[in-house]
Amino acid sequence: MAVKQIVMGLNGDEAVAYAIKQVDPDVVAAYPITPQTIIVERFSEYVANGEVHTEFVAVESEHSALSACVGAAAAGARAFTATAANGLALMWEILYIASSCRLPIVMAIVNRALSGPINIHPDHSDAMGARDSGWIQIFCENSQEAYDSIIQAWRIAEHPDVQLPVMVCLDGFVLSHTLENVMTLPDDVVKKFVGERKFVTVKNHFGKEVPFILDPENPITIGPLDLYDFYFEHKMQQIDAMGKAPKVIEEIGKEYGELSGRTYGLVHPYKLEDAEIAIVGLGSTMGTAKIVVDKLREKGVKAGLLRIRSFRPFPVQQIIENLKDKKVIGVLDRAVSFGAYGGPLFSEIRNIFYDQDIRPLISNYIYGLGGRDMPPQRLMIIFEDLQKIAETGRIEKTVKYIGVRG
Amino acid sequence: MSEKITIKDLAQKPDLLMPGHRLCAGCAAGTIVRLVLKATRGPTIITNATGCLEVATTIFPYSSWKVPWIHNAFENAAATASGIEAAFNAMKRTGKGPLAKYEHVDVIAFAGDGGTYDIGFQALSGAFERGHDFLYILYDNEAYMNTGIQRSGGTPRCAWTTTSPAGSVIPGKREWKKPIARIAAEHEIPYVATASPAYPIDLVRKVRKGLEVEGPAFIHVLSPCTRGWRYPPEKTIKIAKLAVETCFFPLWEAEFKDGEIVYTLSAPSERIARKPELKKPVEEYLKLQGRFSHLFRPKKREDLINEIQQWVDREWKLILKRCGKL
Amino acid sequence: MSSEEKLPGWREIPIAGVTYKPSTEYKTGDWKVYKPVINYEKCTKCMFCYTYCPDGAIKIREDGFPEPDYDFCKGCGICAEECPVKAIEMVKD
């Protein structure tokens, strides 16, 4: 039985800020960048009104924002930050350090195009640039999911099998600045769900098994120099943790579902069971696409979609299970990897199907860069293309760019 | 800490930096850190920027630190320290969390001139502006020593480094040493000081003062480097002393009190202020170091040595004025 | 390659790069070419040698006299240079 929830009119940023308010982390260190600014502003108001106990650090750059979070999390605090686009790019080196130091930091990424030219509108180039950094990446369809995922993120990050930082991504402006009805849990329910941060233990250099905290009572050394004799082993530990993350994400998603009535997983299929053609993608466009799928279904077309929620770790089994028997799938990429054959999501999906005996035809559609709008009409073009491919059994052009002039 | 502390008193205090680290034989940084840690007064957490100290004391799986210690990246010792300080504040406020059990936790950031003058300057300035309660120790060996002696904003003029070599046309670094301690003082933080490992009691007293003060504190410590400055390792303390005796590196404190930055000369430099005949010519300091050898061989460059002497005199006069000695 | 194989595997070491050995297990004493020898007749127990040693490689004995720890002493010679009564001599190791 889901608990009683309160509907609030919130945009994506406000929903994130409200979720953080309810979690009440020890430290928030953030630097403003459009379209994340509302998160920082709203949270500053909570601080100024004494509604949270958080120590808010108005850092002088995004690099320092994540650096401060690393210090705070290492000292045993719950630490949160938020950024977008070039802010994420600026903290790039620290992303790798945060994940290699196994710190359960939570960060909201309000997806925005990377400069240049400078563009404040949504696309996934920023998060894609961070996909190798060892962070868990969750992509949200709507502000409701952003709210729900921010709350779940702490449990995922702090899980003893995981101990990795988590970034929760929501599309800039489309979600961050658009008002939505968001069902919010009561404060005490959120508090109980996230609980207190629990610590794993490590063996320190005095031979003692101590909590993994910078605690003067049991000193540890974090961030040493690795030579070629140990770096690889340290990376294996991160690989192992990422390998354990899918199960944890699903477990937490289920537990959250029992609480709220909204269950979350690694992937979210929509009308996919008997679908013959389907699109796969991340983020808010998949929400828009549901309407297109419905329209097609009315016309008798067996269309469906698979929204991937967890991009890292990449849900290999779930994607194969959901898509293997489809005739054609169209992979939507809202980012480009210059010089690569197709977009990042396309490459990964093609990759996992290589070993399968049964696999669909896989077509790539790169769309929406720099906030180029993706209305239902444009999505319909993609589905029509998939239908044509299904009929002919051939893909004329594997990588297509939707919505660009010229 | 009582006003009068002696070398023998210091020797009683525990050594929180263990031997077995891989700093060069004769590296001042080792001495400096041992002394700084002897001035700690309770629970302490260290953040350390990338550099000689960080790398040499924590080669996995070994560590020399008897206190909790984190290395994050090169340019963010101050930002990392800000995060730790914020974490402690939050836990004190809520009464929950692993650090809540402490009445107070001292946060010390160690960084070299690379991580302070140049790449770390932004984080340093930001942390000062936000007023975090932490102590920042700059161990200044006047170049990016860990990567092989490249010039930094702290390298003095005419010094040879690998990126400002003394060639046939250009005699070493052209730029002057950035007055980092004065810049720190102009941030109007509670406490700024300069120190030298040749005066251990003075150094320790300043560290304790920096810890006791509420808000940011900054101590600029000269850290002679036998490899990069090109002198035999046993001369490290001698050179650290000569730097003060020639007023190349005067010792002073600056405290922000009642809206004013109040400068005070420290005893070793105060002696020279009272008796100017004690001030040694900078040439005595330069001629001991291989990085300045091109000023003496094949031909003595009086012009360049004079330039440096003038700079030293100008800086000294400025400090004397601020300390009310002129 | 064989020396690498004797090292622990990734499941056996702490996570997050946390160090698990004190540096005192790494004897830097074999770096030195010259070693300090203290003449206890001259030594006044001023403790400057102990204070200036970058490695903390001078211990204080029960009787209050300093004693070089040759396991860690790198032979830099600062102690000999700074001793006010010249009680320390650097001798070939």
mmCIF file with all atom_site columns, N, CA and C in Angstrom, chain A residues 26 53 55 58-61 63 67-68 71-72 75 93-94 97 196 205 214-215 217 219-226 230 234, chain B residues 43 45 58 60 63 65-72 75-76 79 83-84 86-87 89-91 93-94 96 98 101-102 122-123 130:
data_model
loop_
_atom_site.group_PDB
_atom_site.id
_atom_site.type_symbol
_atom_site.label_atom_id
_atom_site.label_alt_id
_atom_site.label_comp_id
_atom_site.label_asym_id
_atom_site.label_entity_id
_atom_site.label_seq_id
_atom_site.pdbx_PDB_ins_code
_atom_site.Cartn_x
_atom_site.Cartn_y
_atom_site.Cartn_z
_atom_site.occupancy
_atom_site.B_iso_or_equiv
_atom_site.pdbx_formal_charge
_atom_site.auth_seq_id
_atom_site.auth_comp_id
_atom_site.auth_asym_id
_atom_site.auth_atom_id
_atom_site.pdbx_PDB_model_num
ATOM 1   N N  . ASP A 1 26  ? 24.435 16.574 4.660   1.00 0.00 ? 26  ASP A N  1
ATOM 2   C CA . ASP A 1 26  ? 25.315 17.390 5.479   1.00 0.00 ? 26  ASP A CA 1
ATOM 3   C C  . ASP A 1 26  ? 25.882 18.572 4.694   1.00 0.00 ? 26  ASP A C  1
ATOM 4   N N  . HIS A 1 53  ? 19.490 21.316 7.655   1.00 0.00 ? 53  HIS A N  1
ATOM 5   C CA . HIS A 1 53  ? 20.666 21.461 8.514   1.00 0.00 ? 53  HIS A CA 1
ATOM 6   C C  . HIS A 1 53  ? 21.950 21.529 7.695   1.00 0.00 ? 53  HIS A C  1
ATOM 7   N N  . GLU A 1 55  ? 25.150 22.299 5.448   1.00 0.00 ? 55  GLU A N  1
ATOM 8   C CA . GLU A 1 55  ? 26.162 23.336 5.325   1.00 0.00 ? 55  GLU A CA 1
ATOM 9   C C  . GLU A 1 55  ? 26.278 23.608 3.831   1.00 0.00 ? 55  GLU A C  1
ATOM 10  N N  . ALA A 1 58  ? 29.063 27.858 -1.051  1.00 0.00 ? 58  ALA A N  1
ATOM 11  C CA . ALA A 1 58  ? 28.923 28.537 -2.342  1.00 0.00 ? 58  ALA A CA 1
ATOM 12  C C  . ALA A 1 58  ? 30.307 28.616 -2.983  1.00 0.00 ? 58  ALA A C  1
ATOM 13  N N  . VAL A 1 59  ? 30.710 27.489 -3.571  1.00 0.00 ? 59  VAL A N  1
ATOM 14  C CA . VAL A 1 59  ? 32.062 27.401 -4.121  1.00 0.00 ? 59  VAL A CA 1
ATOM 15  C C  . VAL A 1 59  ? 32.263 28.323 -5.311  1.00 0.00 ? 59  VAL A C  1
ATOM 16  N N  . GLU A 1 60  ? 33.536 28.498 -5.668  1.00 0.00 ? 60  GLU A N  1
ATOM 17  C CA . GLU A 1 60  ? 33.864 29.476 -6.710  1.00 0.00 ? 60  GLU A CA 1
ATOM 18  C C  . GLU A 1 60  ? 33.981 28.841 -8.101  1.00 0.00 ? 60  GLU A C  1
ATOM 19  N N  . SER A 1 61  ? 33.776 27.522 -8.199  1.00 0.00 ? 61  SER A N  1
ATOM 20  C CA . SER A 1 61  ? 33.739 26.880 -9.522  1.00 0.00 ? 61  SER A CA 1
ATOM 21  C C  . SER A 1 61  ? 33.206 25.462 -9.352  1.00 0.00 ? 61  SER A C  1
ATOM 22  N N  . HIS A 1 63  ? 34.622 22.791 -10.401 1.00 0.00 ? 63  HIS A N  1
ATOM 23  C CA . HIS A 1 63  ? 35.751 21.924 -10.024 1.00 0.00 ? 63  HIS A CA 1
ATOM 24  C C  . HIS A 1 63  ? 35.860 21.880 -8.504  1.00 0.00 ? 63  HIS A C  1
ATOM 25  N N  . SER A 1 67  ? 35.170 18.902 -5.724  1.00 0.00 ? 67  SER A N  1
ATOM 26  C CA . SER A 1 67  ? 36.311 18.683 -4.814  1.00 0.00 ? 67  SER A CA 1
ATOM 27  C C  . SER A 1 67  ? 35.870 18.783 -3.370  1.00 0.00 ? 67  SER A C  1
ATOM 28  N N  . ALA A 1 68  ? 35.045 19.772 -3.081  1.00 0.00 ? 68  ALA A N  1
ATOM 29  C CA . ALA A 1 68  ? 34.544 19.932 -1.712  1.00 0.00 ? 68  ALA A CA 1
ATOM 30  C C  . ALA A 1 68  ? 33.673 18.739 -1.338  1.00 0.00 ? 68  ALA A C  1
ATOM 31  N N  . GLY A 1 71  ? 35.911 15.895 -0.358  1.00 0.00 ? 71  GLY A N  1
ATOM 32  C CA . GLY A 1 71  ? 36.406 16.075 1.012   1.00 0.00 ? 71  GLY A CA 1
ATOM 33  C C  . GLY A 1 71  ? 35.323 15.750 2.030   1.00 0.00 ? 71  GLY A C  1
ATOM 34  N N  . ALA A 1 72  ? 34.137 16.283 1.798   1.00 0.00 ? 72  ALA A N  1
ATOM 35  C CA . ALA A 1 72  ? 33.045 16.085 2.743   1.00 0.00 ? 72  ALA A CA 1
ATOM 36  C C  . ALA A 1 72  ? 32.658 14.613 2.847   1.00 0.00 ? 72  ALA A C  1
ATOM 37  N N  . ALA A 1 75  ? 35.047 12.597 4.703   1.00 0.00 ? 75  ALA A N  1
ATOM 38  C CA . ALA A 1 75  ? 34.986 12.859 6.144   1.00 0.00 ? 75  ALA A CA 1
ATOM 39  C C  . ALA A 1 75  ? 33.723 12.272 6.764   1.00 0.00 ? 75  ALA A C  1
ATOM 40  N N  . GLU A 1 93  ? 38.005 15.814 -14.170 1.00 0.00 ? 93  GLU A N  1
ATOM 41  C CA . GLU A 1 93  ? 39.052 15.004 -13.533 1.00 0.00 ? 93  GLU A CA 1
ATOM 42  C C  . GLU A 1 93  ? 38.588 14.520 -12.157 1.00 0.00 ? 93  GLU A C  1
ATOM 43  N N  . ILE A 1 94  ? 37.781 15.335 -11.490 1.00 0.00 ? 94  ILE A N  1
ATOM 44  C CA . ILE A 1 94  ? 37.346 14.963 -10.152 1.00 0.00 ? 94  ILE A CA 1
ATOM 45  C C  . ILE A 1 94  ? 36.296 13.848 -10.204 1.00 0.00 ? 94  ILE A C  1
ATOM 46  N N  . ILE A 1 97  ? 38.191 10.822 -9.826  1.00 0.00 ? 97  ILE A N  1
ATOM 47  C CA . ILE A 1 97  ? 38.748 10.716 -8.480  1.00 0.00 ? 97  ILE A CA 1
ATOM 48  C C  . ILE A 1 97  ? 37.647 10.326 -7.498  1.00 0.00 ? 97  ILE A C  1
ATOM 49  N N  . GLU A 1 196 ? 20.292 6.627  7.814   1.00 0.00 ? 196 GLU A N  1
ATOM 50  C CA . GLU A 1 196 ? 21.582 7.248  8.128   1.00 0.00 ? 196 GLU A CA 1
ATOM 51  C C  . GLU A 1 196 ? 22.622 6.629  7.221   1.00 0.00 ? 196 GLU A C  1
ATOM 52  N N  . HIS A 1 205 ? 46.671 1.327  7.445   1.00 0.00 ? 205 HIS A N  1
ATOM 53  C CA . HIS A 1 205 ? 48.089 0.992  7.413   1.00 0.00 ? 205 HIS A CA 1
ATOM 54  C C  . HIS A 1 205 ? 48.639 0.688  8.792   1.00 0.00 ? 205 HIS A C  1
ATOM 55  N N  . LEU A 1 214 ? 37.571 9.617  7.168   1.00 0.00 ? 214 LEU A N  1
ATOM 56  C CA . LEU A 1 214 ? 38.720 10.374 7.659   1.00 0.00 ? 214 LEU A CA 1
ATOM 57  C C  . LEU A 1 214 ? 38.435 10.730 9.110   1.00 0.00 ? 214 LEU A C  1
ATOM 58  N N  . ASP A 1 215 ? 38.733 9.804  9.991   1.00 0.00 ? 215 ASP A N  1
ATOM 59  C CA . ASP A 1 215 ? 38.423 9.986  11.407  1.00 0.00 ? 215 ASP A CA 1
ATOM 60  C C  . ASP A 1 215 ? 39.709 9.955  12.212  1.00 0.00 ? 215 ASP A C  1
ATOM 61  N N  . GLU A 1 217 ? 40.313 9.297  15.057  1.00 0.00 ? 217 GLU A N  1
ATOM 62  C CA . GLU A 1 217 ? 40.396 8.163  15.973  1.00 0.00 ? 217 GLU A CA 1
ATOM 63  C C  . GLU A 1 217 ? 41.004 6.944  15.282  1.00 0.00 ? 217 GLU A C  1
ATOM 64  N N  . PRO A 1 219 ? 42.960 6.702  11.844  1.00 0.00 ? 219 PRO A N  1
ATOM 65  C CA . PRO A 1 219 ? 43.404 7.380  10.619  1.00 0.00 ? 219 PRO A CA 1
ATOM 66  C C  . PRO A 1 219 ? 43.538 6.433  9.430   1.00 0.00 ? 219 PRO A C  1
ATOM 67  N N  . ILE A 1 220 ? 43.082 6.925  8.271   1.00 0.00 ? 220 ILE A N  1
ATOM 68  C CA . ILE A 1 220 ? 43.328 6.215  7.019   1.00 0.00 ? 220 ILE A CA 1
ATOM 69  C C  . ILE A 1 220 ? 43.936 7.197  6.021   1.00 0.00 ? 220 ILE A C  1
ATOM 70  N N  . THR A 1 221 ? 44.537 6.653  5.003   1.00 0.00 ? 221 THR A N  1
ATOM 71  C CA . THR A 1 221 ? 45.123 7.470  3.941   1.00 0.00 ? 221 THR A CA 1
ATOM 72  C C  . THR A 1 221 ? 44.343 7.193  2.663   1.00 0.00 ? 221 THR A C  1
ATOM 73  N N  . ILE A 1 222 ? 43.751 8.244  2.080   1.00 0.00 ? 222 ILE A N  1
ATOM 74  C CA . ILE A 1 222 ? 42.967 8.091  0.843   1.00 0.00 ? 222 ILE A CA 1
ATOM 75  C C  . ILE A 1 222 ? 43.657 8.862  -0.270  1.00 0.00 ? 222 ILE A C  1
ATOM 76  N N  . GLY A 1 223 ? 43.739 8.260  -1.465  1.00 0.00 ? 223 GLY A N  1
ATOM 77  C CA . GLY A 1 223 ? 44.289 8.967  -2.624  1.00 0.00 ? 223 GLY A CA 1
ATOM 78  C C  . GLY A 1 223 ? 45.796 8.846  -2.752  1.00 0.00 ? 223 GLY A C  1
ATOM 79  N N  . PRO A 1 224 ? 46.337 7.626  -2.646  1.00 0.00 ? 224 PRO A N  1
ATOM 80  C CA . PRO A 1 224 ? 47.790 7.475  -2.718  1.00 0.00 ? 224 PRO A CA 1
ATOM 81  C C  . PRO A 1 224 ? 48.288 7.542  -4.157  1.00 0.00 ? 224 PRO A C  1
ATOM 82  N N  . LEU A 1 225 ? 49.611 7.402  -4.324  1.00 0.00 ? 225 LEU A N  1
ATOM 83  C CA . LEU A 1 225 ? 50.184 7.240  -5.653  1.00 0.00 ? 225 LEU A CA 1
ATOM 84  C C  . LEU A 1 225 ? 50.186 5.753  -5.971  1.00 0.00 ? 225 LEU A C  1
ATOM 85  N N  . ASP A 1 226 ? 49.632 5.382  -7.101  1.00 0.00 ? 226 ASP A N  1
ATOM 86  C CA . ASP A 1 226 ? 49.687 3.999  -7.553  1.00 0.00 ? 226 ASP A CA 1
ATOM 87  C C  . ASP A 1 226 ? 50.732 3.889  -8.637  1.00 0.00 ? 226 ASP A C  1
ATOM 88  N N  . PHE A 1 230 ? 49.752 -1.660 -9.026  1.00 0.00 ? 230 PHE A N  1
ATOM 89  C CA . PHE A 1 230 ? 48.494 -1.750 -8.301  1.00 0.00 ? 230 PHE A CA 1
ATOM 90  C C  . PHE A 1 230 ? 47.315 -1.060 -8.964  1.00 0.00 ? 230 PHE A C  1
ATOM 91  N N  . HIS A 1 234 ? 43.126 -1.760 -8.603  1.00 0.00 ? 234 HIS A N  1
ATOM 92  C CA . HIS A 1 234 ? 42.155 -0.795 -8.083  1.00 0.00 ? 234 HIS A CA 1
ATOM 93  C C  . HIS A 1 234 ? 41.017 -0.582 -9.060  1.00 0.00 ? 234 HIS A C  1
ATOM 94  N N  . PRO B 2 43  ? 42.232 16.498 17.431  1.00 0.00 ? 43  PRO B N  1
ATOM 95  C CA . PRO B 2 43  ? 41.862 15.778 16.197  1.00 0.00 ? 43  PRO B CA 1
ATOM 96  C C  . PRO B 2 43  ? 42.182 16.639 14.973  1.00 0.00 ? 43  PRO B C  1
ATOM 97  N N  . ILE B 2 45  ? 42.707 16.618 10.539  1.00 0.00 ? 45  ILE B N  1
ATOM 98  C CA . ILE B 2 45  ? 42.554 15.947 9.243   1.00 0.00 ? 45  ILE B CA 1
ATOM 99  C C  . ILE B 2 45  ? 43.370 16.726 8.217   1.00 0.00 ? 45  ILE B C  1
ATOM 100 N N  . THR B 2 58  ? 53.006 8.667  0.185   1.00 0.00 ? 58  THR B N  1
ATOM 101 C CA . THR B 2 58  ? 51.902 7.704  0.054   1.00 0.00 ? 58  THR B CA 1
ATOM 102 C C  . THR B 2 58  ? 52.032 6.891  -1.221  1.00 0.00 ? 58  THR B C  1
ATOM 103 N N  . PHE B 2 60  ? 51.486 3.663  -2.773  1.00 0.00 ? 60  PHE B N  1
ATOM 104 C CA . PHE B 2 60  ? 50.702 2.493  -2.421  1.00 0.00 ? 60  PHE B CA 1
ATOM 105 C C  . PHE B 2 60  ? 51.578 1.249  -2.431  1.00 0.00 ? 60  PHE B C  1
ATOM 106 N N  . SER B 2 63  ? 52.029 4.243  3.622   1.00 0.00 ? 63  SER B N  1
ATOM 107 C CA . SER B 2 63  ? 51.689 5.608  3.978   1.00 0.00 ? 63  SER B CA 1
ATOM 108 C C  . SER B 2 63  ? 52.490 6.004  5.202   1.00 0.00 ? 63  SER B C  1
ATOM 109 N N  . TRP B 2 65  ? 51.586 8.655  7.110   1.00 0.00 ? 65  TRP B N  1
ATOM 110 C CA . TRP B 2 65  ? 50.793 9.570  7.918   1.00 0.00 ? 65  TRP B CA 1
ATOM 111 C C  . TRP B 2 65  ? 50.081 8.894  9.076   1.00 0.00 ? 65  TRP B C  1
ATOM 112 N N  . LYS B 2 66  ? 50.278 9.487  10.260  1.00 0.00 ? 66  LYS B N  1
ATOM 113 C CA . LYS B 2 66  ? 49.599 8.948  11.435  1.00 0.00 ? 66  LYS B CA 1
ATOM 114 C C  . LYS B 2 66  ? 48.297 9.706  11.709  1.00 0.00 ? 66  LYS B C  1
ATOM 115 N N  . VAL B 2 67  ? 47.925 10.589 10.815  1.00 0.00 ? 67  VAL B N  1
ATOM 116 C CA . VAL B 2 67  ? 46.666 11.321 10.933  1.00 0.00 ? 67  VAL B CA 1
ATOM 117 C C  . VAL B 2 67  ? 45.845 11.030 9.680   1.00 0.00 ? 67  VAL B C  1
ATOM 118 N N  . PRO B 2 68  ? 44.500 11.201 9.754   1.00 0.00 ? 68  PRO B N  1
ATOM 119 C CA . PRO B 2 68  ? 43.685 10.974 8.548   1.00 0.00 ? 68  PRO B CA 1
ATOM 120 C C  . PRO B 2 68  ? 44.118 11.939 7.451   1.00 0.00 ? 68  PRO B C  1
ATOM 121 N N  . TRP B 2 69  ? 44.198 11.422 6.242   1.00 0.00 ? 69  TRP B N  1
ATOM 122 C CA . TRP B 2 69  ? 44.854 12.180 5.169   1.00 0.00 ? 69  TRP B CA 1
ATOM 123 C C  . TRP B 2 69  ? 44.184 11.860 3.857   1.00 0.00 ? 69  TRP B C  1
ATOM 124 N N  . ILE B 2 70  ? 43.914 12.908 3.061   1.00 0.00 ? 70  ILE B N  1
ATOM 125 C CA . ILE B 2 70  ? 43.337 12.664 1.743   1.00 0.00 ? 70  ILE B CA 1
ATOM 126 C C  . ILE B 2 70  ? 44.063 13.489 0.688   1.00 0.00 ? 70  ILE B C  1
ATOM 127 N N  . HIS B 2 71  ? 44.377 12.833 -0.396  1.00 0.00 ? 71  HIS B N  1
ATOM 128 C CA . HIS B 2 71  ? 44.875 13.524 -1.576  1.00 0.00 ? 71  HIS B CA 1
ATOM 129 C C  . HIS B 2 71  ? 43.770 13.473 -2.606  1.00 0.00 ? 71  HIS B C  1
ATOM 130 N N  . ASN B 2 72  ? 43.392 14.621 -3.135  1.00 0.00 ? 72  ASN B N  1
ATOM 131 C CA . ASN B 2 72  ? 42.325 14.685 -4.121  1.00 0.00 ? 72  ASN B CA 1
ATOM 132 C C  . ASN B 2 72  ? 42.955 14.941 -5.488  1.00 0.00 ? 72  ASN B C  1
ATOM 133 N N  . GLU B 2 75  ? 44.996 20.945 -7.825  1.00 0.00 ? 75  GLU B N  1
ATOM 134 C CA . GLU B 2 75  ? 44.621 22.332 -7.626  1.00 0.00 ? 75  GLU B CA 1
ATOM 135 C C  . GLU B 2 75  ? 43.542 22.547 -6.577  1.00 0.00 ? 75  GLU B C  1
ATOM 136 N N  . ASN B 2 76  ? 43.203 21.487 -5.822  1.00 0.00 ? 76  ASN B N  1
ATOM 137 C CA . ASN B 2 76  ? 42.045 21.644 -4.955  1.00 0.00 ? 76  ASN B CA 1
ATOM 138 C C  . ASN B 2 76  ? 42.254 21.315 -3.485  1.00 0.00 ? 76  ASN B C  1
ATOM 139 N N  . ALA B 2 79  ? 39.902 23.505 -1.704  1.00 0.00 ? 79  ALA B N  1
ATOM 140 C CA . ALA B 2 79  ? 38.495 23.134 -1.892  1.00 0.00 ? 79  ALA B CA 1
ATOM 141 C C  . ALA B 2 79  ? 38.157 21.868 -1.109  1.00 0.00 ? 79  ALA B C  1
ATOM 142 N N  . GLY B 2 83  ? 35.486 21.328 2.020   1.00 0.00 ? 83  GLY B N  1
ATOM 143 C CA . GLY B 2 83  ? 34.463 20.285 2.125   1.00 0.00 ? 83  GLY B CA 1
ATOM 144 C C  . GLY B 2 83  ? 34.526 19.566 3.462   1.00 0.00 ? 83  GLY B C  1
ATOM 145 N N  . ILE B 2 84  ? 35.740 19.293 3.934   1.00 0.00 ? 84  ILE B N  1
ATOM 146 C CA . ILE B 2 84  ? 35.895 18.594 5.214   1.00 0.00 ? 84  ILE B CA 1
ATOM 147 C C  . ILE B 2 84  ? 35.419 19.483 6.350   1.00 0.00 ? 84  ILE B C  1
ATOM 148 N N  . ALA B 2 86  ? 33.266 21.890 6.127   1.00 0.00 ? 86  ALA B N  1
ATOM 149 C CA . ALA B 2 86  ? 31.808 21.986 6.039   1.00 0.00 ? 86  ALA B CA 1
ATOM 150 C C  . ALA B 2 86  ? 31.158 20.739 6.611   1.00 0.00 ? 86  ALA B C  1
ATOM 151 N N  . ALA B 2 87  ? 31.741 19.588 6.335   1.00 0.00 ? 87  ALA B N  1
ATOM 152 C CA . ALA B 2 87  ? 31.200 18.332 6.847   1.00 0.00 ? 87  ALA B CA 1
ATOM 153 C C  . ALA B 2 87  ? 31.190 18.346 8.366   1.00 0.00 ? 87  ALA B C  1
ATOM 154 N N  . ASN B 2 89  ? 31.211 20.978 10.346  1.00 0.00 ? 89  ASN B N  1
ATOM 155 C CA . ASN B 2 89  ? 30.219 21.946 10.816  1.00 0.00 ? 89  ASN B CA 1
ATOM 156 C C  . ASN B 2 89  ? 28.822 21.370 10.806  1.00 0.00 ? 89  ASN B C  1
ATOM 157 N N  . ALA B 2 90  ? 28.497 20.674 9.707   1.00 0.00 ? 90  ALA B N  1
ATOM 158 C CA . ALA B 2 90  ? 27.153 20.105 9.586   1.00 0.00 ? 90  ALA B CA 1
ATOM 159 C C  . ALA B 2 90  ? 26.914 19.055 10.667  1.00 0.00 ? 90  ALA B C  1
ATOM 160 N N  . MET B 2 91  ? 27.920 18.206 10.881  1.00 0.00 ? 91  MET B N  1
ATOM 161 C CA . MET B 2 91  ? 27.749 17.138 11.871  1.00 0.00 ? 91  MET B CA 1
ATOM 162 C C  . MET B 2 91  ? 27.660 17.706 13.279  1.00 0.00 ? 91  MET B C  1
ATOM 163 N N  . ARG B 2 93  ? 26.356 20.516 13.939  1.00 0.00 ? 93  ARG B N  1
ATOM 164 C CA . ARG B 2 93  ? 25.041 21.147 14.010  1.00 0.00 ? 93  ARG B CA 1
ATOM 165 C C  . ARG B 2 93  ? 23.946 20.136 14.277  1.00 0.00 ? 93  ARG B C  1
ATOM 166 N N  . THR B 2 94  ? 24.024 19.001 13.555  1.00 0.00 ? 94  THR B N  1
ATOM 167 C CA . THR B 2 94  ? 22.977 18.000 13.726  1.00 0.00 ? 94  THR B CA 1
ATOM 168 C C  . THR B 2 94  ? 23.253 17.072 14.900  1.00 0.00 ? 94  THR B C  1
ATOM 169 N N  . LYS B 2 96  ? 24.898 14.523 14.591  1.00 0.00 ? 96  LYS B N  1
ATOM 170 C CA . LYS B 2 96  ? 24.943 13.168 14.026  1.00 0.00 ? 96  LYS B CA 1
ATOM 171 C C  . LYS B 2 96  ? 26.094 13.050 13.047  1.00 0.00 ? 96  LYS B C  1
ATOM 172 N N  . PRO B 2 98  ? 29.968 10.700 12.000  1.00 0.00 ? 98  PRO B N  1
ATOM 173 C CA . PRO B 2 98  ? 31.172 10.222 12.666  1.00 0.00 ? 98  PRO B CA 1
ATOM 174 C C  . PRO B 2 98  ? 32.052 11.290 13.303  1.00 0.00 ? 98  PRO B C  1
ATOM 175 N N  . LYS B 2 101 ? 31.384 13.553 17.369  1.00 0.00 ? 101 LYS B N  1
ATOM 176 C CA . LYS B 2 101 ? 31.881 13.290 18.722  1.00 0.00 ? 101 LYS B CA 1
ATOM 177 C C  . LYS B 2 101 ? 32.994 14.236 19.151  1.00 0.00 ? 101 LYS B C  1
ATOM 178 N N  . TYR B 2 102 ? 33.582 14.974 18.153  1.00 0.00 ? 102 TYR B N  1
ATOM 179 C CA . TYR B 2 102 ? 34.685 15.860 18.482  1.00 0.00 ? 102 TYR B CA 1
ATOM 180 C C  . TYR B 2 102 ? 34.191 17.265 18.794  1.00 0.00 ? 102 TYR B C  1
ATOM 181 N N  . GLN B 2 122 ? 42.920 29.601 -7.481  1.00 0.00 ? 122 GLN B N  1
ATOM 182 C CA . GLN B 2 122 ? 41.482 29.865 -7.467  1.00 0.00 ? 122 GLN B CA 1
ATOM 183 C C  . GLN B 2 122 ? 40.820 29.253 -6.239  1.00 0.00 ? 122 GLN B C  1
ATOM 184 N N  . ALA B 2 123 ? 41.120 27.986 -6.015  1.00 0.00 ? 123 ALA B N  1
ATOM 185 C CA . ALA B 2 123 ? 40.500 27.309 -4.878  1.00 0.00 ? 123 ALA B CA 1
ATOM 186 C C  . ALA B 2 123 ? 40.924 27.971 -3.568  1.00 0.00 ? 123 ALA B C  1
ATOM 187 N N  . ARG B 2 130 ? 35.281 32.506 1.490   1.00 0.00 ? 130 ARG B N  1
ATOM 188 C CA . ARG B 2 130 ? 34.181 31.888 2.221   1.00 0.00 ? 130 ARG B CA 1
ATOM 189 C C  . ARG B 2 130 ? 34.460 31.776 3.711   1.00 0.00 ? 130 ARG B C  1
#
